[in-house]
Short mmCIF file of C-alpha atoms in Angstrom, two decimals:
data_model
loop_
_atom_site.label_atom_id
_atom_site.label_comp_id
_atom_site.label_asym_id
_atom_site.label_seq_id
_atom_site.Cartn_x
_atom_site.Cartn_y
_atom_site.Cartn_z
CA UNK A 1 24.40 132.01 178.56
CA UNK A 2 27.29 132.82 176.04
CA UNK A 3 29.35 135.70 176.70
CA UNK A 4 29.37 137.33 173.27
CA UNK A 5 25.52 136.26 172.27
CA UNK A 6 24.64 135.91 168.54
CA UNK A 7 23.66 139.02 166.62
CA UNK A 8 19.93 139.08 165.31
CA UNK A 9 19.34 141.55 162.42
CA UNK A 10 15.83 143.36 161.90
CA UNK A 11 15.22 140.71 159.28
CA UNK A 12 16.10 137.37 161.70
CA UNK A 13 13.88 139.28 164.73
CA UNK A 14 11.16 139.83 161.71
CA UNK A 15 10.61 136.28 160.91
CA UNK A 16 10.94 134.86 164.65
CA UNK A 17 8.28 136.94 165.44
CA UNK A 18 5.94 135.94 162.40
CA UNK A 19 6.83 132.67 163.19
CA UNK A 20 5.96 133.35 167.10
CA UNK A 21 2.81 134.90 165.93
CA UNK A 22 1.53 132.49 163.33
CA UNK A 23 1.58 135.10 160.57
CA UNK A 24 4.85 133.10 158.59
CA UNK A 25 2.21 129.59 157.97
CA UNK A 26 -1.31 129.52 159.32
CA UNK A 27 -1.69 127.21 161.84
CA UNK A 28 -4.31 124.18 162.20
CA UNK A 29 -5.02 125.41 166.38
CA UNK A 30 -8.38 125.75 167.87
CA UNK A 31 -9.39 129.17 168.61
CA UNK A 32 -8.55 129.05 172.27
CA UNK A 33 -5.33 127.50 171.74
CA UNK A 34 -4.44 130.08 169.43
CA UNK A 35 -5.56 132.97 171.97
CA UNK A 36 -3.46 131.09 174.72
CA UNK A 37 -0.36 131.13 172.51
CA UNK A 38 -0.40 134.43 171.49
CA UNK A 39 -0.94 135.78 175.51
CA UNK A 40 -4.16 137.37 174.47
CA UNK A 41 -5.27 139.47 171.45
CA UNK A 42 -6.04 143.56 172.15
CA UNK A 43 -9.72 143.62 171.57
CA UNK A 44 -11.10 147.11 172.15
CA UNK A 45 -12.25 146.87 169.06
CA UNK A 46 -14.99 144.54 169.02
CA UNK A 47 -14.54 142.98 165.71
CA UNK A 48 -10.62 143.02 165.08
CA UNK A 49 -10.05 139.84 166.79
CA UNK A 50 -11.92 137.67 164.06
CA UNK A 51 -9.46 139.38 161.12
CA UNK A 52 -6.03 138.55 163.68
CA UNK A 53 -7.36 135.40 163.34
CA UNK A 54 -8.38 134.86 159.72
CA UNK A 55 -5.23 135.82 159.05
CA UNK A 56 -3.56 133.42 161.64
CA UNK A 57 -5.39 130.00 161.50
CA UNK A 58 -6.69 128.20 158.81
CA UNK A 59 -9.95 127.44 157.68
CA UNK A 60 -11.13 130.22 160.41
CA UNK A 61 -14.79 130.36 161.04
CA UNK A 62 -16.40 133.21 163.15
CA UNK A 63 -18.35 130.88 164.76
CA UNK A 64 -15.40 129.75 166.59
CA UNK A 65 -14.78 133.12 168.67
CA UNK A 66 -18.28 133.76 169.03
CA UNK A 67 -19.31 130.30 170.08
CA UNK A 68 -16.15 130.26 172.51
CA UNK A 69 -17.29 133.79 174.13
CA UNK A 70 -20.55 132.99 174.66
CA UNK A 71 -19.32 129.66 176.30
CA UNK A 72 -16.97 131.52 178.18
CA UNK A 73 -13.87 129.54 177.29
CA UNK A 74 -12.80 132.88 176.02
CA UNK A 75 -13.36 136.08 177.64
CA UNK A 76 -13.32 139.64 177.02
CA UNK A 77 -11.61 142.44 180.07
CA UNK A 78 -9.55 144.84 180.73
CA UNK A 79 -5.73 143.48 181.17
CA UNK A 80 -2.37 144.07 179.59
CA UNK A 81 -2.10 148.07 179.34
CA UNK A 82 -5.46 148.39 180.93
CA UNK A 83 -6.59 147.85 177.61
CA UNK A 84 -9.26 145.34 176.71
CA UNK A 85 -8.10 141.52 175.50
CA UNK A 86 -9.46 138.38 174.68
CA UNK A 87 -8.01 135.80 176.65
CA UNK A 88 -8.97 132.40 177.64
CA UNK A 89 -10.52 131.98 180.84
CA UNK A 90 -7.38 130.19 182.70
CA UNK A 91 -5.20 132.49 182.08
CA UNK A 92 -7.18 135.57 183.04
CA UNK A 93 -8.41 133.71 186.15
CA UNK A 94 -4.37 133.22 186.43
CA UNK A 95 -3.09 136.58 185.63
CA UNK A 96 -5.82 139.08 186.41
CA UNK A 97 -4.65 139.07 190.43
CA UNK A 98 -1.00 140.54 188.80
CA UNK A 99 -2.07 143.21 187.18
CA UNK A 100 -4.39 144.79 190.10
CA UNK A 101 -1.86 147.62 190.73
CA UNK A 102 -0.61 148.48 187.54
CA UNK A 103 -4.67 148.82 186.52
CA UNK A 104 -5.32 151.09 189.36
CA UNK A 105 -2.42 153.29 188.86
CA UNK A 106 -2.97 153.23 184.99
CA UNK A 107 -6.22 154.70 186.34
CA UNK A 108 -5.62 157.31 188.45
CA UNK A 109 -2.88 158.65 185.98
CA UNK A 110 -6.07 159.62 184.16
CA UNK A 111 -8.12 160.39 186.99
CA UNK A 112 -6.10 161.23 190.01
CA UNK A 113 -7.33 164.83 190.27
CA UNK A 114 -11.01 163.59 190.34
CA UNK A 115 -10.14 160.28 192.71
CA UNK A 116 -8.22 162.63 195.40
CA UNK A 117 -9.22 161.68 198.59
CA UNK A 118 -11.73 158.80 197.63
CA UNK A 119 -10.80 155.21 199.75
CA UNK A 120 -10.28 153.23 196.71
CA UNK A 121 -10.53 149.81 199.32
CA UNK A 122 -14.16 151.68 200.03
CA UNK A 123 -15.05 151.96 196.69
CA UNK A 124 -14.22 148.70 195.57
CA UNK A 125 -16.10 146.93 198.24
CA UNK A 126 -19.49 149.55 197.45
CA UNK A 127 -18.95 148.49 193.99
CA UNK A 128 -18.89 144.48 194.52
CA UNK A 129 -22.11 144.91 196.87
CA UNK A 130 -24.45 146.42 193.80
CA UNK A 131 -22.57 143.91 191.42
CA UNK A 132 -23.63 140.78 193.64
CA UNK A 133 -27.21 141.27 192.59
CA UNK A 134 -25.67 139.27 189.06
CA UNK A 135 -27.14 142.06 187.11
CA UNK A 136 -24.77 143.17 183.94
CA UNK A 137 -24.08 146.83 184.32
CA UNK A 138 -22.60 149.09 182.34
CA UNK A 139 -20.02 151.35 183.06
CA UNK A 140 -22.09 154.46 183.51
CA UNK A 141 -24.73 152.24 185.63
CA UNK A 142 -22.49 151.18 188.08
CA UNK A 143 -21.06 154.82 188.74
CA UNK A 144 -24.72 156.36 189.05
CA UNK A 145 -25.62 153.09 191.40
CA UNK A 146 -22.39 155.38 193.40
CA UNK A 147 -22.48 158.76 192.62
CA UNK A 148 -24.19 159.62 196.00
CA UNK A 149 -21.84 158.59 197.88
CA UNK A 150 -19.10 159.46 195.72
CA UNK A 151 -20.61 162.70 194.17
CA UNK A 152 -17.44 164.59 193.68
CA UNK A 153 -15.05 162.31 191.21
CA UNK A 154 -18.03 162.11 188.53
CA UNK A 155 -19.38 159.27 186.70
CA UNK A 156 -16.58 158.49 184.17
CA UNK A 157 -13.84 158.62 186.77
CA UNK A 158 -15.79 156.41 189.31
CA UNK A 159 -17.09 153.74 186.57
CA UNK A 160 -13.32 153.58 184.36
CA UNK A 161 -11.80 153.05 188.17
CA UNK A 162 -14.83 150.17 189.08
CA UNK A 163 -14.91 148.26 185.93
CA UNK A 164 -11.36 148.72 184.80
CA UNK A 165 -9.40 148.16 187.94
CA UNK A 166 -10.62 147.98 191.46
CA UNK A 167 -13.68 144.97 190.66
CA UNK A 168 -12.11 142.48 187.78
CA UNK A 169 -14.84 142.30 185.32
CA UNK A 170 -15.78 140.22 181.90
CA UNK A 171 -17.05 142.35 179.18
CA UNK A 172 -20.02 139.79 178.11
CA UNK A 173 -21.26 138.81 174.99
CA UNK A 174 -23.15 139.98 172.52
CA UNK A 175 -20.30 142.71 172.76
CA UNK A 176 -17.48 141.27 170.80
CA UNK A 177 -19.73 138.66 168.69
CA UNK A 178 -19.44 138.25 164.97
CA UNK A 179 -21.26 140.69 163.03
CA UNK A 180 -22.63 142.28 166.31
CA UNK A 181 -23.14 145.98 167.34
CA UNK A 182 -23.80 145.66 171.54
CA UNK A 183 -22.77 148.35 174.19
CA UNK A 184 -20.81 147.28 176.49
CA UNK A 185 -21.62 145.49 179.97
CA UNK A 186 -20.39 143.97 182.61
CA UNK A 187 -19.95 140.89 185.28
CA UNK A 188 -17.59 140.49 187.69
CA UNK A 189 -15.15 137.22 186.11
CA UNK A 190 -15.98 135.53 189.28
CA UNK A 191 -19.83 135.32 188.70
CA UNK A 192 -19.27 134.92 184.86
CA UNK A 193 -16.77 132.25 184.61
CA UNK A 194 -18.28 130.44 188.29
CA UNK A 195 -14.31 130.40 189.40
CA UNK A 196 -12.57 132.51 191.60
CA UNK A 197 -10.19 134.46 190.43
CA UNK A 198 -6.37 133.62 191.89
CA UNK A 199 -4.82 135.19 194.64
CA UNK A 200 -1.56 137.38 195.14
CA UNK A 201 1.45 135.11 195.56
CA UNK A 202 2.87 135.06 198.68
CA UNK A 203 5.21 138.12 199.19
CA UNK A 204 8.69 137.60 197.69
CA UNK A 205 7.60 134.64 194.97
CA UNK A 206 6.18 135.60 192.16
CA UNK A 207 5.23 132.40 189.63
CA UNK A 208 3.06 134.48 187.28
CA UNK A 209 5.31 136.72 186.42
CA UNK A 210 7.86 133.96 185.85
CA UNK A 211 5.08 132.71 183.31
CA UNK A 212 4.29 135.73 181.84
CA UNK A 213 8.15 136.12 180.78
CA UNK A 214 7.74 132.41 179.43
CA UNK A 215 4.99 132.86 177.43
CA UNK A 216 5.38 136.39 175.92
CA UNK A 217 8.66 134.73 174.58
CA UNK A 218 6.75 132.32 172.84
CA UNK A 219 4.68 134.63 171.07
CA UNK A 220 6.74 137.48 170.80
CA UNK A 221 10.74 136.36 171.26
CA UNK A 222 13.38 137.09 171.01
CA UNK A 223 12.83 140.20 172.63
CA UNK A 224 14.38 142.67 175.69
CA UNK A 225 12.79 142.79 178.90
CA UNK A 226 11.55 146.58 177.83
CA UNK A 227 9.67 144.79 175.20
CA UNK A 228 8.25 142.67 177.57
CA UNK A 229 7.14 145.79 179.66
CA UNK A 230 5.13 147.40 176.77
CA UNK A 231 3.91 144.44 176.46
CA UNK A 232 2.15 143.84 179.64
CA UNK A 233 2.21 147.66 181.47
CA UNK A 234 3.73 145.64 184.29
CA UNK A 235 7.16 147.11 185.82
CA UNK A 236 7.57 144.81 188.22
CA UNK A 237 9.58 142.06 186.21
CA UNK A 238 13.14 142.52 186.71
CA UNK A 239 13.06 139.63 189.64
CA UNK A 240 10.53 137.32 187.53
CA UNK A 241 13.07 137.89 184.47
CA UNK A 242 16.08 137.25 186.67
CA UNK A 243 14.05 133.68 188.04
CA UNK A 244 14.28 132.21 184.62
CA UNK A 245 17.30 133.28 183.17
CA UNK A 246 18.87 130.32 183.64
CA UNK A 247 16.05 129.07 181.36
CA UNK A 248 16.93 131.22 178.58
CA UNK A 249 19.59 132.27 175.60
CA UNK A 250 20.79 135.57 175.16
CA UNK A 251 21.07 137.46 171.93
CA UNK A 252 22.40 140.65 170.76
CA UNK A 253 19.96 143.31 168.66
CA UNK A 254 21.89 145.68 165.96
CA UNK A 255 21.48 148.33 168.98
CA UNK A 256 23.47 146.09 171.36
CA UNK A 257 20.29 145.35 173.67
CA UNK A 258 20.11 142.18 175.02
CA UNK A 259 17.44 139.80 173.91
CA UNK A 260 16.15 136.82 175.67
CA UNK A 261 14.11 134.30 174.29
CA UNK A 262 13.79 129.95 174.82
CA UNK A 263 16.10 127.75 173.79
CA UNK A 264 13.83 125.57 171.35
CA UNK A 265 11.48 128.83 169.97
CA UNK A 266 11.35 129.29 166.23
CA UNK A 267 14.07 131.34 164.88
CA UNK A 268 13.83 130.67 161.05
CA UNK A 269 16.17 131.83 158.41
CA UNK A 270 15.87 135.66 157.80
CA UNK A 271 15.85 134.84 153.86
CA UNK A 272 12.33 132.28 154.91
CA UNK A 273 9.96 133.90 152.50
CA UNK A 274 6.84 135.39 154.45
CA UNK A 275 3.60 135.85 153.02
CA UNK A 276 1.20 138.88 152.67
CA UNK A 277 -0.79 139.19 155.83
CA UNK A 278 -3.54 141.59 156.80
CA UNK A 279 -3.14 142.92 160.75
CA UNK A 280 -6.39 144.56 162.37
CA UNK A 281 -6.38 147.46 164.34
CA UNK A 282 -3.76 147.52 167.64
CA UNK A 283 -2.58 143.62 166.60
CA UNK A 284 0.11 143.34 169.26
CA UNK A 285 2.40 141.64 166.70
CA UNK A 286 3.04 145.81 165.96
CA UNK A 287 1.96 146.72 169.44
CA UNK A 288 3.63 143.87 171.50
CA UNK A 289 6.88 145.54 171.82
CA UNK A 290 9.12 148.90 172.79
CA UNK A 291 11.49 148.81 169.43
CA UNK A 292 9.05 147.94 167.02
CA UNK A 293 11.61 148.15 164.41
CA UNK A 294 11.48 144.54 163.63
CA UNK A 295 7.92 144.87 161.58
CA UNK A 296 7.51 148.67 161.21
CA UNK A 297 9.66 151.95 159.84
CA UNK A 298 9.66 153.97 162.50
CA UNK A 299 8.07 156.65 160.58
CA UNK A 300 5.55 154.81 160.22
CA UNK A 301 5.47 154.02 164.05
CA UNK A 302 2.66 156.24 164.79
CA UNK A 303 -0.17 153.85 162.81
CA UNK A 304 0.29 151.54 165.08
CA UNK A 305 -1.91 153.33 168.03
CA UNK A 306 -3.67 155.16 165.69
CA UNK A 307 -5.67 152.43 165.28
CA UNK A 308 -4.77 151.67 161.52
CA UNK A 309 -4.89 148.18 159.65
CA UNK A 310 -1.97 147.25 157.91
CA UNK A 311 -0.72 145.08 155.64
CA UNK A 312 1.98 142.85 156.08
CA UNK A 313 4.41 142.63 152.77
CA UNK A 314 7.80 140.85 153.13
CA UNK A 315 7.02 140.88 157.09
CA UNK A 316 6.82 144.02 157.28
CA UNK A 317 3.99 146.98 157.04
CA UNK A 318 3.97 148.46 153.71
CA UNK A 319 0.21 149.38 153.60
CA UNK A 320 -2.96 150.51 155.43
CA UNK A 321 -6.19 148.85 154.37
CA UNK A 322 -9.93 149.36 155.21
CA UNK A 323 -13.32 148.07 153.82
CA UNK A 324 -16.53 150.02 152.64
CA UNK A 325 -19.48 148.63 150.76
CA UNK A 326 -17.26 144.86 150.99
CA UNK A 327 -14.34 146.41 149.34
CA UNK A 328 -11.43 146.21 150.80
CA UNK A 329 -9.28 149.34 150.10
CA UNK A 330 -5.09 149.20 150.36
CA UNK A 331 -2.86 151.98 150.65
CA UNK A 332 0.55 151.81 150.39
CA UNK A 333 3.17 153.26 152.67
CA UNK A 334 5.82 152.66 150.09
CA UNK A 335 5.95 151.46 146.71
CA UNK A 336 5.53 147.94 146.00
CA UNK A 337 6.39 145.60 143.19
CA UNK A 338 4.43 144.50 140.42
CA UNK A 339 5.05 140.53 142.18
CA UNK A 340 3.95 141.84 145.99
CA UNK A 341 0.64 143.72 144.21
CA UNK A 342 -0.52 140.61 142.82
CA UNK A 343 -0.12 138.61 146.11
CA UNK A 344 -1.62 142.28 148.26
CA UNK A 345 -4.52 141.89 145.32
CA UNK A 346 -4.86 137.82 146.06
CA UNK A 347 -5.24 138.30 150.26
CA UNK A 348 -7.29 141.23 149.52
CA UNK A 349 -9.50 139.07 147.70
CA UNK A 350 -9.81 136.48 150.43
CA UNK A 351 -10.19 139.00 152.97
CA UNK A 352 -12.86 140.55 151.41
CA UNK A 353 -14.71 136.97 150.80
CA UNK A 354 -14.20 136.42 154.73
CA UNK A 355 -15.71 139.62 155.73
CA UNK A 356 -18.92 139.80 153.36
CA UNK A 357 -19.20 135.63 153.47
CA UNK A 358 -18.25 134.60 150.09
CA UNK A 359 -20.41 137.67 148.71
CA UNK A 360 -18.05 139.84 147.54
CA UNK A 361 -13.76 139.40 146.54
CA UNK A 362 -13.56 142.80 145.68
CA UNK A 363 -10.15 144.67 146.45
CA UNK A 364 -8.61 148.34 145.52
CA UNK A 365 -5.44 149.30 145.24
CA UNK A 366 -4.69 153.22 145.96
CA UNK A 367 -1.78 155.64 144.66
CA UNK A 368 0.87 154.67 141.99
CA UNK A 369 2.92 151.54 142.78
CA UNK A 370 6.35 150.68 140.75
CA UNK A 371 6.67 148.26 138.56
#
């Protein structure tokens, strides 16, 4: 690596990561390739995924999540952040084994109170015996299928520890399907997917986490290893980081931090014009990193686990946007030119078409803009 690494302005880190995250061109991918590149899209809520990836792929059709989920090629679960992702089934097969402890301790930061004193080694091995059955559960019927002989912690704390943590679990379809309102239930990957799930490395190695650095790079570099950690939840990645170095160039942000990324990764020109994009709720191209000042104001920052949908303009978010009665509704953050209204108006349009299927290309734009 080079001694004095290269500066990268906001505007350079902007367009690597549109580039990384296939909001600078759509891309011609298959839906599972385009989940594997991007590590996983945040899926909590159910229908965000099929707007990340309108907005990402070309010629999208719904069909091609839903068919993938039900197929299992795709899956939903509980992962990075102990926060629910679609992610293809070899990589969560791969990764899920990694995250064990950081999902149990994300757990009992919620619940430790409630979990005092309960074996969790117990509990995980009562909750894989009424799971073998092959019965999908949901949360609260796995807890009950417990609570007597766990009365004390309650149901939520004994079913968010079961199906989020201890017992690695798919989220199965019709949850997560195109146009579909299902409650949630579960199956343990295992039984869903009919492959086992990886094992722990052997102590001292630790080739997942060597990938993990490798791919969030892809989709998210250039970026600092704290980026990386908000990323995942995981802390444990100084030693995987420190495995691929050698792998790797080194940048400088305007802060000084050190960013890491591969060699051969996009970096386009920071003047590379970038289009108008609509983001759904908790897209990780906002979410996927500590200093998220590459794509948002910081005082803005808070929108971005608030759950809002934003709208991309010069890379950037400039505007929230929703949809009632197959309008879609923009707000603006900031003002916006006369030019970037017309293309906000022209994605709006599309959007709109994609969400009410071709019925409807109605868009609004709220509050005065300049001209």
């Amino acid at each position: 690596m080079s001694r004095h690494p290269h500066v990268l302005d906001a505007r350079a880190l902007n367009r690597a990561t549109l580039a990384r995250q296939l909001l600078l061109d759509r891309a011609d991918l298959p839906v599972p390739d385009a989940v594997a590149h991007l590590g996983g899209m945040q899926a909590q809520e159910p229908q965000e995924p099929f707007v990340g990836l309108w907005s990402r792929l070309r010629a999208f059709e719904p069909a091609s999540l839903s068919d993938r989920l039900t197929g299992r090629q795709l899956v939903r679960t509980h992962l990075m952040r102990r926060t629910v992702h679609l992610v293809t089934a070899d990589d969560v097969l791969a990764w899920r084994s990694r995250h064990d402890a950081m999902l149990r301790q994300k757990v009992l930061g919620v619940y430790r109170r409630e979990l005092r004193g309960v074996d969790l080694a117990e509990l995980a091995v009562a909750g894989r015996e009424v799971m073998a059955d092959g019965e999908p559960r949901s949360m609260g019927e796995l807890a009950r299928a417990l609570a007597g002989r766990w009365p004390a912690p309650g149901p939520r704390a004994l079913g968010e520890m079961l199906a989020a943590a201890l017992i690695p679990m798919a989220q199965l379809p019709p949850r997560g399907l195109w146009r579909t309102k299902a409650g949630v239930r579960y199956l343990p990957l295992s039984h869903w997917l009919g492959r086992e799930i990886d094992p722990p490395a052997p102590h001292g190695s630790d080739p997942v986490g060597q990938a993990l650095v490798r791919r969030y790079l892809a989709a998210f570099g250039p970026a600092a290893s704290a980026d990386l950690r908000a990323w995942c939840g995981l802390a444990g990645l100084p030693a995987a980081v420190a495995a691929v170095r050698e792998e790797l160039v080194a940048f400088r942000d305007e802060r000084g931090r050190e960013l890491l990324d591969l060699p051969d990764a996009p970096r386009p020109d920071p003047g590379t014009p970038a289009p108008v994009r609509f983001l759904p709720a908790f897209d990780n191209a906002v979410l996927g990193y500590h200093d998220r000042g590459r794509i948002i104001d910081d005082a803005h920052r808070g929108l971005s686990v608030a759950g809002a949908r934003v709208v991309l303009v010069d890379g950037r978010v400039a505007a929230t946007w929703n949809v009632e009665a197959d309008t879609v509704t923009v707000t603006p953050l900031r003002p916006i030119s006369r030019a970037d209204r017309t293309a906000v108006a022209e994605e709006g349009r599309a959007l709109a078409s994609f969400l009410s299927d071709q019925h409807s290309d109605r868009v609004r734009l709220t509050a005065p803009l300049d001209e």
